[in-house]
CSV table of C-alpha atoms and ligand atoms in Angstrom, one decimal:
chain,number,residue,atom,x,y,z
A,1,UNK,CA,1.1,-20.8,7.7
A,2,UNK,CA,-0.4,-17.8,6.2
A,3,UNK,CA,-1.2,-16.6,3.1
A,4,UNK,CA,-0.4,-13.1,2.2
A,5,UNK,CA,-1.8,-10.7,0.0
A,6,UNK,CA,-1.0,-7.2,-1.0
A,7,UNK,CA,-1.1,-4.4,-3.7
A,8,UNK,CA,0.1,-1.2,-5.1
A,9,UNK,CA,-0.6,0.5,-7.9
A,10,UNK,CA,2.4,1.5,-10.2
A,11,UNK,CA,1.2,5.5,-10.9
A,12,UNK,CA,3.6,7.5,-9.1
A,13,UNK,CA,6.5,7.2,-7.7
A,14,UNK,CA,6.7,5.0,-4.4
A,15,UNK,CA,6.1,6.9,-1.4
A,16,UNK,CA,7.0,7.5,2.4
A,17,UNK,CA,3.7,6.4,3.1
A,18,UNK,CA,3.6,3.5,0.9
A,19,UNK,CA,7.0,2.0,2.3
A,20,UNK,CA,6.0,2.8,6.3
A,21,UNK,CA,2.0,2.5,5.7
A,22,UNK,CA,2.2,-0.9,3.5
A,23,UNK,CA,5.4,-2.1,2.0
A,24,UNK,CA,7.7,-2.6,5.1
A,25,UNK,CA,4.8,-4.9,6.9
A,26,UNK,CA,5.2,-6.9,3.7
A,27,UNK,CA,8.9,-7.3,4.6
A,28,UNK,CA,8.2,-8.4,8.0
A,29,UNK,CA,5.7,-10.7,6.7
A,30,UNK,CA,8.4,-12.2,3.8
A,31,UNK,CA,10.6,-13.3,7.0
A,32,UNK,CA,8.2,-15.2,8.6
A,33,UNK,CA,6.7,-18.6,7.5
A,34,UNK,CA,4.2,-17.3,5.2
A,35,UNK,CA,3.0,-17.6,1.4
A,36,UNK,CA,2.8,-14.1,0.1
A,37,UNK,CA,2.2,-12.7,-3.2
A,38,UNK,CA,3.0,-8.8,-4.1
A,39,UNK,CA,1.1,-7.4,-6.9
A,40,UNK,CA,1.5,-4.6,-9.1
A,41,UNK,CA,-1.8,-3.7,-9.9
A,42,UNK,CA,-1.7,-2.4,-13.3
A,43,UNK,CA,-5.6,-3.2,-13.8
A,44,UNK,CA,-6.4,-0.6,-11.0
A,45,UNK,CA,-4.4,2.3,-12.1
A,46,UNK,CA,-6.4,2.3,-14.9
A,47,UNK,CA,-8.8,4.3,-13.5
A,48,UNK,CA,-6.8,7.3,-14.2
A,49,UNK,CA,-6.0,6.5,-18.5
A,50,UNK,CA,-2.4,6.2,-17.6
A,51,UNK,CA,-0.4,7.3,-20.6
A,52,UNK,CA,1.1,4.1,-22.1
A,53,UNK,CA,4.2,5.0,-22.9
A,54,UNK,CA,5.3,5.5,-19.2
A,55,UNK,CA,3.6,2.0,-18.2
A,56,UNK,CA,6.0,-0.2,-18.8
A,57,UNK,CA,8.7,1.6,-16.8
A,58,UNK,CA,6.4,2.8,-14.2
A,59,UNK,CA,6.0,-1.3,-13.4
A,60,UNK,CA,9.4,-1.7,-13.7
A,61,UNK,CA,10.2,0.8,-11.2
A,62,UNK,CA,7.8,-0.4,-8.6
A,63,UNK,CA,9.4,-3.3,-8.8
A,64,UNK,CA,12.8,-2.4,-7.9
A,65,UNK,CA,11.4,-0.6,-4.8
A,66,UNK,CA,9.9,-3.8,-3.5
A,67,UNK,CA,12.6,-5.8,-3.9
A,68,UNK,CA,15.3,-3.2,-2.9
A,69,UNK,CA,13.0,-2.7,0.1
A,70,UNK,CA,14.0,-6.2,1.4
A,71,UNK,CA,10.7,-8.4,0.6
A,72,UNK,CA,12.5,-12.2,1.0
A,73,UNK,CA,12.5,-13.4,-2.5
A,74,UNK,CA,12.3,-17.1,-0.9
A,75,UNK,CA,8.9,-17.0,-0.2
A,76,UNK,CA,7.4,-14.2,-2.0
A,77,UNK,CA,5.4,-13.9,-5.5
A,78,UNK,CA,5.6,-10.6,-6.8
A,79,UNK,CA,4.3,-10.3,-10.0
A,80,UNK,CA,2.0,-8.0,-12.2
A,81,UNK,CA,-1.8,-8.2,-12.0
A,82,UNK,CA,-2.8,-8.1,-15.6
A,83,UNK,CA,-0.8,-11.1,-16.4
A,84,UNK,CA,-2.7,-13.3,-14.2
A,85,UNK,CA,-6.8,-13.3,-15.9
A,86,UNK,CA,-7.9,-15.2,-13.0
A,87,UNK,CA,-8.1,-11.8,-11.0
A,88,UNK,CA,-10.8,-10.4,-13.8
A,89,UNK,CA,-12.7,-13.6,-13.9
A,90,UNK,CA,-13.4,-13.9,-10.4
A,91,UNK,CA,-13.7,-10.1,-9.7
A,92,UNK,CA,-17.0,-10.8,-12.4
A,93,UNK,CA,-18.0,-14.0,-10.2
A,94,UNK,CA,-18.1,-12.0,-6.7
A,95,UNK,CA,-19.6,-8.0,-8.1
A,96,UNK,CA,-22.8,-10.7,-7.8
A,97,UNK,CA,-22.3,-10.4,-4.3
A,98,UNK,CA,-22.1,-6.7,-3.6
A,99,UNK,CA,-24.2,-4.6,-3.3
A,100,UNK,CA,-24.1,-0.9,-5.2
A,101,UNK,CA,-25.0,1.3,-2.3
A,102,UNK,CA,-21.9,-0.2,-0.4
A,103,UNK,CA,-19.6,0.5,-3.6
A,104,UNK,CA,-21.2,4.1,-3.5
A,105,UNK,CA,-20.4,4.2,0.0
A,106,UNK,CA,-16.8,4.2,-0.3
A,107,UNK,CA,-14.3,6.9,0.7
A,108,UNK,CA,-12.9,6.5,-2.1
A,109,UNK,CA,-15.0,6.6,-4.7
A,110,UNK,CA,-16.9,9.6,-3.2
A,111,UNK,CA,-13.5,11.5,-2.9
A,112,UNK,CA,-12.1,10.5,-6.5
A,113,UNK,CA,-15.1,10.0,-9.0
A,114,UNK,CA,-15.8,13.3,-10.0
A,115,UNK,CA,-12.2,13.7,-10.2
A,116,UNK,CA,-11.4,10.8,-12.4
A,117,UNK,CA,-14.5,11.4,-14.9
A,118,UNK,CA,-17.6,9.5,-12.5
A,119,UNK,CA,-16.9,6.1,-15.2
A,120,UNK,CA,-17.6,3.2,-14.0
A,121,UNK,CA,-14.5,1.5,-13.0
A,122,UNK,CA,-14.0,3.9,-10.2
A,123,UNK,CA,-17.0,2.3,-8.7
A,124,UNK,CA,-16.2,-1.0,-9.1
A,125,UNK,CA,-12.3,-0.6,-8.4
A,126,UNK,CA,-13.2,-2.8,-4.9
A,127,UNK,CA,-14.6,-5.4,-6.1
A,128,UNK,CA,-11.3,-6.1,-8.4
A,129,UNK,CA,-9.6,-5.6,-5.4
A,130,UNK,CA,-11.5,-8.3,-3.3
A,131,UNK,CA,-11.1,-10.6,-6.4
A,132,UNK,CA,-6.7,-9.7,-5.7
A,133,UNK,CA,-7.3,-10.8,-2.3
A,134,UNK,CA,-9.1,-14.1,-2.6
A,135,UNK,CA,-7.7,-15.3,-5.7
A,136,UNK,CA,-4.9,-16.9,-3.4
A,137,UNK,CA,-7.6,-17.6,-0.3
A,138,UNK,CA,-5.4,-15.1,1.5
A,139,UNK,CA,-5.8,-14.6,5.0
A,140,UNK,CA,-3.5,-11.6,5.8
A,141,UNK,CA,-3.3,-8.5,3.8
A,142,UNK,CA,-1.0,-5.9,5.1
A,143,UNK,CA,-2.4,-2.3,4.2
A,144,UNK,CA,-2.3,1.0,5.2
A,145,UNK,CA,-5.3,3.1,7.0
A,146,UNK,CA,-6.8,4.1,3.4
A,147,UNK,CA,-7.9,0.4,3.2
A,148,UNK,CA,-9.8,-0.6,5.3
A,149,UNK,CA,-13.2,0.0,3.9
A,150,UNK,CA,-12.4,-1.6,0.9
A,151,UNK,CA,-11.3,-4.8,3.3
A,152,UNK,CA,-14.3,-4.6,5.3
A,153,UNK,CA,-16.3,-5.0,1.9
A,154,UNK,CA,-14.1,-8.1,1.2
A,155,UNK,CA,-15.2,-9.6,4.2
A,156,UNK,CA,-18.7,-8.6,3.5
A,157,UNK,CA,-18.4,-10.4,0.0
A,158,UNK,CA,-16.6,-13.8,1.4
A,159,UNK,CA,-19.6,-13.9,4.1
A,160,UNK,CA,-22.4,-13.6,1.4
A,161,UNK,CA,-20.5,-16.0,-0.6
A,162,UNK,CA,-19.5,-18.5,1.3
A,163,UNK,CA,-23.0,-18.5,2.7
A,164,UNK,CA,-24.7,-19.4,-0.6
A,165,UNK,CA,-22.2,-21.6,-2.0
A,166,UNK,CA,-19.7,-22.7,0.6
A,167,UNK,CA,-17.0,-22.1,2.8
A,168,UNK,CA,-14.5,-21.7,-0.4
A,169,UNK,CA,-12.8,-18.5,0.8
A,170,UNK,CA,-11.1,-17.4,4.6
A,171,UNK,CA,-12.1,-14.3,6.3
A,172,UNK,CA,-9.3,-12.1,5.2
A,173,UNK,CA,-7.4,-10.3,8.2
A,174,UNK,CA,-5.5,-7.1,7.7
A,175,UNK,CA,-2.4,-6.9,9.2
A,176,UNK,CA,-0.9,-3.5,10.2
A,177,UNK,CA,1.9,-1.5,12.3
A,178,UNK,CA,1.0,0.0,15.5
A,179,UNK,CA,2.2,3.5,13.7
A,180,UNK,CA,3.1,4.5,10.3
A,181,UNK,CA,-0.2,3.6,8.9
A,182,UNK,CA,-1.7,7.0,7.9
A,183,UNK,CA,1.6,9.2,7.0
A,184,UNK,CA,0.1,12.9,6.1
A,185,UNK,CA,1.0,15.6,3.7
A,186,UNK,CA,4.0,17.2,5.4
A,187,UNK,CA,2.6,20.8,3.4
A,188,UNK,CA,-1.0,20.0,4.1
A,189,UNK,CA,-1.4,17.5,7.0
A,190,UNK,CA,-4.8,17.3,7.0
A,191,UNK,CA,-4.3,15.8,4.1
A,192,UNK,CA,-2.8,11.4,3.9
A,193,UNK,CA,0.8,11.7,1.6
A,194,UNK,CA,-0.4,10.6,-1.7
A,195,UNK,CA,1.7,9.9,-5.2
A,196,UNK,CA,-0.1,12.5,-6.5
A,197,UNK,CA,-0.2,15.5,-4.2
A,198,UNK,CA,-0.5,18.8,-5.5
A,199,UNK,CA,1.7,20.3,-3.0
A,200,UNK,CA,5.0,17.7,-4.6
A,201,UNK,CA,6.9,19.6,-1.3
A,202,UNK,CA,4.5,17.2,1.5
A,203,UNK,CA,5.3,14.4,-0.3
A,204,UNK,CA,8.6,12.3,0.6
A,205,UNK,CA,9.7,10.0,-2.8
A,206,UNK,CA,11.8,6.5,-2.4
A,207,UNK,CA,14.4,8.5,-4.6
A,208,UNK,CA,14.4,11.9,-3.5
A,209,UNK,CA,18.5,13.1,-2.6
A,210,UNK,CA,18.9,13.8,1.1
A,211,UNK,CA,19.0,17.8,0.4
A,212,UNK,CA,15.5,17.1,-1.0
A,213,UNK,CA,14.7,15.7,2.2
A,214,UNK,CA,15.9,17.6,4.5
A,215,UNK,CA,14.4,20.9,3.0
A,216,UNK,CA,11.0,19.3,2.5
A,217,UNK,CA,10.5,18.7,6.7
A,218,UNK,CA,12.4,21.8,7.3
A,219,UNK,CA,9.8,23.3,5.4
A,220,UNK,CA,7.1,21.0,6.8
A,221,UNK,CA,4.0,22.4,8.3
A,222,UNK,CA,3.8,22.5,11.9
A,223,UNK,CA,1.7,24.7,14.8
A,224,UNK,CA,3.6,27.5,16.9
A,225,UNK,CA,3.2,25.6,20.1
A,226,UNK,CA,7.0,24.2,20.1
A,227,UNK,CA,5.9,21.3,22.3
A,228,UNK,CA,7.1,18.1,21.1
A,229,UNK,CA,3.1,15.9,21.4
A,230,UNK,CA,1.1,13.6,19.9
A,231,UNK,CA,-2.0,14.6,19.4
A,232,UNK,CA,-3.9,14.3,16.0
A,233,UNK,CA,-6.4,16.7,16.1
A,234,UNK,CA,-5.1,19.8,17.0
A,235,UNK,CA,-1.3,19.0,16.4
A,236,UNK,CA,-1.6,17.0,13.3
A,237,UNK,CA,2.2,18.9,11.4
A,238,UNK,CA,3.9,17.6,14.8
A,239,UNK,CA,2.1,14.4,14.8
A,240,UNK,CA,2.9,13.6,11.8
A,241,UNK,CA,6.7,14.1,12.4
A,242,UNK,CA,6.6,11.9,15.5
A,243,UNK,CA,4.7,9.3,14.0
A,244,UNK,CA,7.5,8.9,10.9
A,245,UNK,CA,10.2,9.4,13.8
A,246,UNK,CA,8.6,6.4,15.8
A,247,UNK,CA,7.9,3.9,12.7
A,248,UNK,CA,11.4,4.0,11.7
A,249,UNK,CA,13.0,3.7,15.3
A,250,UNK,CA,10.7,1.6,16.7
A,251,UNK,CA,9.3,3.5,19.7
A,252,UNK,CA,6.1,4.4,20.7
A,253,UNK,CA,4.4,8.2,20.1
A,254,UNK,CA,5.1,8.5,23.6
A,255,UNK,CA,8.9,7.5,23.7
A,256,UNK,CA,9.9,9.6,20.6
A,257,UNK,CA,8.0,12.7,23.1
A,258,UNK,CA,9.7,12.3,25.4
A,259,UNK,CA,13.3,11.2,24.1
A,260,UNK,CA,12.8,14.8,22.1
A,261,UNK,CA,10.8,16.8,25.0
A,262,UNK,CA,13.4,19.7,25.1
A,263,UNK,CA,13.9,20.0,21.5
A,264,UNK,CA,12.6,23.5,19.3
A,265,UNK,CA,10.2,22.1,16.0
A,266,UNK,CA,13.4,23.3,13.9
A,267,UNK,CA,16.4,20.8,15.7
A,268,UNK,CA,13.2,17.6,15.5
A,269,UNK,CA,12.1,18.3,11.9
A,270,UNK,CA,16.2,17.9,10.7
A,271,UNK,CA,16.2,14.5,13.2
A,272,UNK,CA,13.1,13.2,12.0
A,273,UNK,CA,14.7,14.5,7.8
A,274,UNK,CA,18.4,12.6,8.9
A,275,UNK,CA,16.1,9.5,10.1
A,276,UNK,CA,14.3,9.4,7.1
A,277,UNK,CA,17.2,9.6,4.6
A,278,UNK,CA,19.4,7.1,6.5
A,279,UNK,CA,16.3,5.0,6.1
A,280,UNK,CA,16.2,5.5,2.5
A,281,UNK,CA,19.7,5.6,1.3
A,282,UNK,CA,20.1,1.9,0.9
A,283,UNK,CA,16.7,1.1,-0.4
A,284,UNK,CA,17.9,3.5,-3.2
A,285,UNK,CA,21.5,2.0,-3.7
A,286,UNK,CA,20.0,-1.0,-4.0
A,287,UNK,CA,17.1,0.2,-6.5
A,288,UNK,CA,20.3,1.8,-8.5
A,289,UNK,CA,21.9,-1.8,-9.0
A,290,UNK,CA,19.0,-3.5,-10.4
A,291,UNK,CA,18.4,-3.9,-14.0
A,292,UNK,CA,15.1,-4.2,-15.8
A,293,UNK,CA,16.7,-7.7,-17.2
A,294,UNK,CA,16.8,-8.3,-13.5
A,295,UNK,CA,13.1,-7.7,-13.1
A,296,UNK,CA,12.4,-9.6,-15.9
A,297,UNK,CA,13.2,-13.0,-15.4
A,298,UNK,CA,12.5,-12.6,-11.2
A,299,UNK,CA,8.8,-12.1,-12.9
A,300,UNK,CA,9.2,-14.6,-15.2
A,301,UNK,CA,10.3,-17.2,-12.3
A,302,UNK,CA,6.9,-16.5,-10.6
A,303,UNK,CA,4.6,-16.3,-12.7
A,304,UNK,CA,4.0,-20.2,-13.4
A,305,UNK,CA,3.7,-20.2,-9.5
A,306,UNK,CA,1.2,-17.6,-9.1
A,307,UNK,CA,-0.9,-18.9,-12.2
A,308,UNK,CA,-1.1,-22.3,-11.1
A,309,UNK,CA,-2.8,-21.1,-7.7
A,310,UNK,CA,-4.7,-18.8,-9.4
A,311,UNK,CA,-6.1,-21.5,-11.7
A,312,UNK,CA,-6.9,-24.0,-8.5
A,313,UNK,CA,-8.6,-21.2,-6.7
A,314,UNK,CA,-10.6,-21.1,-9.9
A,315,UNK,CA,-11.5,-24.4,-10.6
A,316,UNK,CA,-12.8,-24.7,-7.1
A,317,UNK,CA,-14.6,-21.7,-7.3
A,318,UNK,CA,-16.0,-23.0,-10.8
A,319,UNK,CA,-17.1,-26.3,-9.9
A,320,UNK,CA,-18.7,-24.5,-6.2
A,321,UNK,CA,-20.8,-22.4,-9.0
A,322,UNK,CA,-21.8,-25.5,-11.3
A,323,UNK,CA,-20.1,-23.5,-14.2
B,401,LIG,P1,-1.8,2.3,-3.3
B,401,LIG,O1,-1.1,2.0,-4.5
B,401,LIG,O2,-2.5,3.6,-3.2
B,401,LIG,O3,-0.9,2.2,-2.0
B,401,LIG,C1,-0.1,1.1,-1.7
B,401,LIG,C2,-0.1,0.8,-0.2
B,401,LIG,O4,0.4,2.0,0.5
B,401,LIG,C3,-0.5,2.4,1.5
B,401,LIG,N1,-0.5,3.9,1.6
B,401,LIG,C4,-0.2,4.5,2.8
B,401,LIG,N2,0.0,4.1,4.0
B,401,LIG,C5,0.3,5.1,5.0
B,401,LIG,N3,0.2,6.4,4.7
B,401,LIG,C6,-0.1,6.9,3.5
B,401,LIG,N4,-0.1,8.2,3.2
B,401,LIG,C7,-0.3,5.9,2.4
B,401,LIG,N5,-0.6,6.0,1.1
B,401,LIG,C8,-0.7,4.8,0.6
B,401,LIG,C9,-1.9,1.9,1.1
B,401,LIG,O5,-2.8,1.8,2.1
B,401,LIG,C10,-1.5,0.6,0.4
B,401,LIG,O6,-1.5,-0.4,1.4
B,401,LIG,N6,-6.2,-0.2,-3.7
B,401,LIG,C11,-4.8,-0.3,-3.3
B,401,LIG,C12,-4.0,-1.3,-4.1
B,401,LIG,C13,-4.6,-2.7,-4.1
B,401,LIG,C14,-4.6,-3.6,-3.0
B,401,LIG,C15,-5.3,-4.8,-3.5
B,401,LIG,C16,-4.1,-3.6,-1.8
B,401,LIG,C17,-5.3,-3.3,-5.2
B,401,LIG,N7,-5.6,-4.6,-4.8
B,401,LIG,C18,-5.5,-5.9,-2.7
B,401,LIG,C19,-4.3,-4.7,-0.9
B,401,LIG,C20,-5.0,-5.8,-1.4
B,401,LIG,C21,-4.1,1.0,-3.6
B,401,LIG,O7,-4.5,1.8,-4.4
B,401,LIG,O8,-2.9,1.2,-2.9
């Protein structure tokens, strides 16, 4: 049996590219024989001062996506980070092994620290996350492309760790889909779909109504080839398309090529918009039937769970230290 972790941040509305990239692995997961805990990791999005008054609901709302997303309840935690301390405590114990040219190293941090203000939790944002992923011992963590780095560090932490004080903590594995892991802007596809895109058109949002939909790939930037083919370089607006078409149909690049080969860009951007909204449409029904109450006491029923592993991870981890 495995144990599975994974997070996402609750700025933003959920994504496209959070639901193909991340959150439906996590469903496929939940149906197998695995542990998993889902986090909403409040702590991270405080790296951009989140106005407090929306906090609250933005968790919520998160929420109601995961679980109207079809996580199996039976043998899933979700739950919110900052009521479990054990993440901060241990996310303390392992910045000790890590090194601050690796943290400056990051992606991330070199694309979002000026941005954010250059403070300090920008830089460190990793290192909490390693703590997420080893608080549990997890083994799996299912992520899109934008996190590898910072997974590769965990391993690199859990090496220097376990070599000086044990083996306390497995080699954490990420788990992935063969597409659907790097959805781009459908305005700027040069650029990955984010929450927060400045272009709100490239973006595709868990709620948006299917006239919304359709009009943002009609509008969706593509080349003026009109051939229907992968290829991520120098046809990334087409490649883009096909790799949404194939992650919700479950064919290859090549298949969806070839089942479309004599279609214009215009007829394939309104299949690929009719794909994506009949993949949607119940996750949002579903959303719209949930209460908050609901939310409320599905966290309240995990939470004793999640703390109790927390705290045994913990304890072991304490007693490996001598503290
Ligand atoms: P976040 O909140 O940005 O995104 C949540 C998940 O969605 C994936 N994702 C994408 N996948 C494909 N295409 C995209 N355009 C796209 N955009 C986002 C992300 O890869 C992620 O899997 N640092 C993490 C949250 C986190 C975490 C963790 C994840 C904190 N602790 C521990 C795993 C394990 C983040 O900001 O994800």
């Amino acid at each position: 049996m495995k144990t599975v972790f994974s997070g996402i941040q609750p700025t933003g509305k959920v994504h496209l590219g959070n639901l193909l990239g991340a959150i439906n692995n996590w469903v496929e997961l939940s149906n197998e024989e695995n542990k998993n805990y889902f986090c909403v990791v409040d702590l991270h999005s405080l790296t951009t001062h989140p106005d407090p008054e929306t906090m609250e609901e933005n968790i919520f709302e998160t929420i109601k996506v995961l679980v109207a997303s079809g996580i199996n309840l039976k043998n899933s935690n979700i739950y919110i980070q900052s009521n479990v301390s054990e993440h901060v405590q241990l996310s303390w114990i392992l910045s000790n092994f890590c090194q601050i040219g690796e943290l400056q190293r990051m992606t991330q941090f070199k694309e979002k620290a000026d941005q954010l203000g250059n403070h300090a939790g920008i830089l460190t944002y990793p290192i909490l996350m390693a703590a997420d992923i080893l608080i549990h011992k997890a083994n799996q963590v299912p992520v899109g492309d934008d996190q590898t780095q910072h997974l590769e560090l965990t391993r690199n932490i859990v090496e220097r760790f376990n070599n000086t004080y044990g083996e306390i903590f497995p080699l954490p594995e990420r788990k992935t889909g063969k597409v659907g892991a790097r959805l781009m802007s459908l305005r700027h596809p040069e650029n990955k779909m984010s929450k927060s895109n400045d272009d709100l058109n490239g973006t595709i949002y868990f709620d948006d109504s299917k006239d919304e939909i359709i009009k943002k790939f009609k509008s969706s930037v593509t080349d003026s080839d009109d051939v229907i083919k992968f290829d991520a370089d120098s046809k990334k607006g087409i490649s883009n398309l096909i790799d949404i078409y194939s992650s919700l149909n479950d064919l290859s690049h090549h298949e969806v090529e070839n089942k479309f080969e004599n279609l214009k860009y215009g007829e394939f951007k309104i299949e690929v918009g009719e794909s994506v909204v009949s993949y949607l449409e119940p996750i949002r029904e579903k959303y719209n039937s949930m209460s908050n109450g609901d939310i409320a006491s599905l966290i309240k029923n995990n939470l004793e769970e999640v703390k109790d592993s927390a705290k045994k991870t913990m304890d072991e981890i304490n007693s490996a230290l001598g503290i």
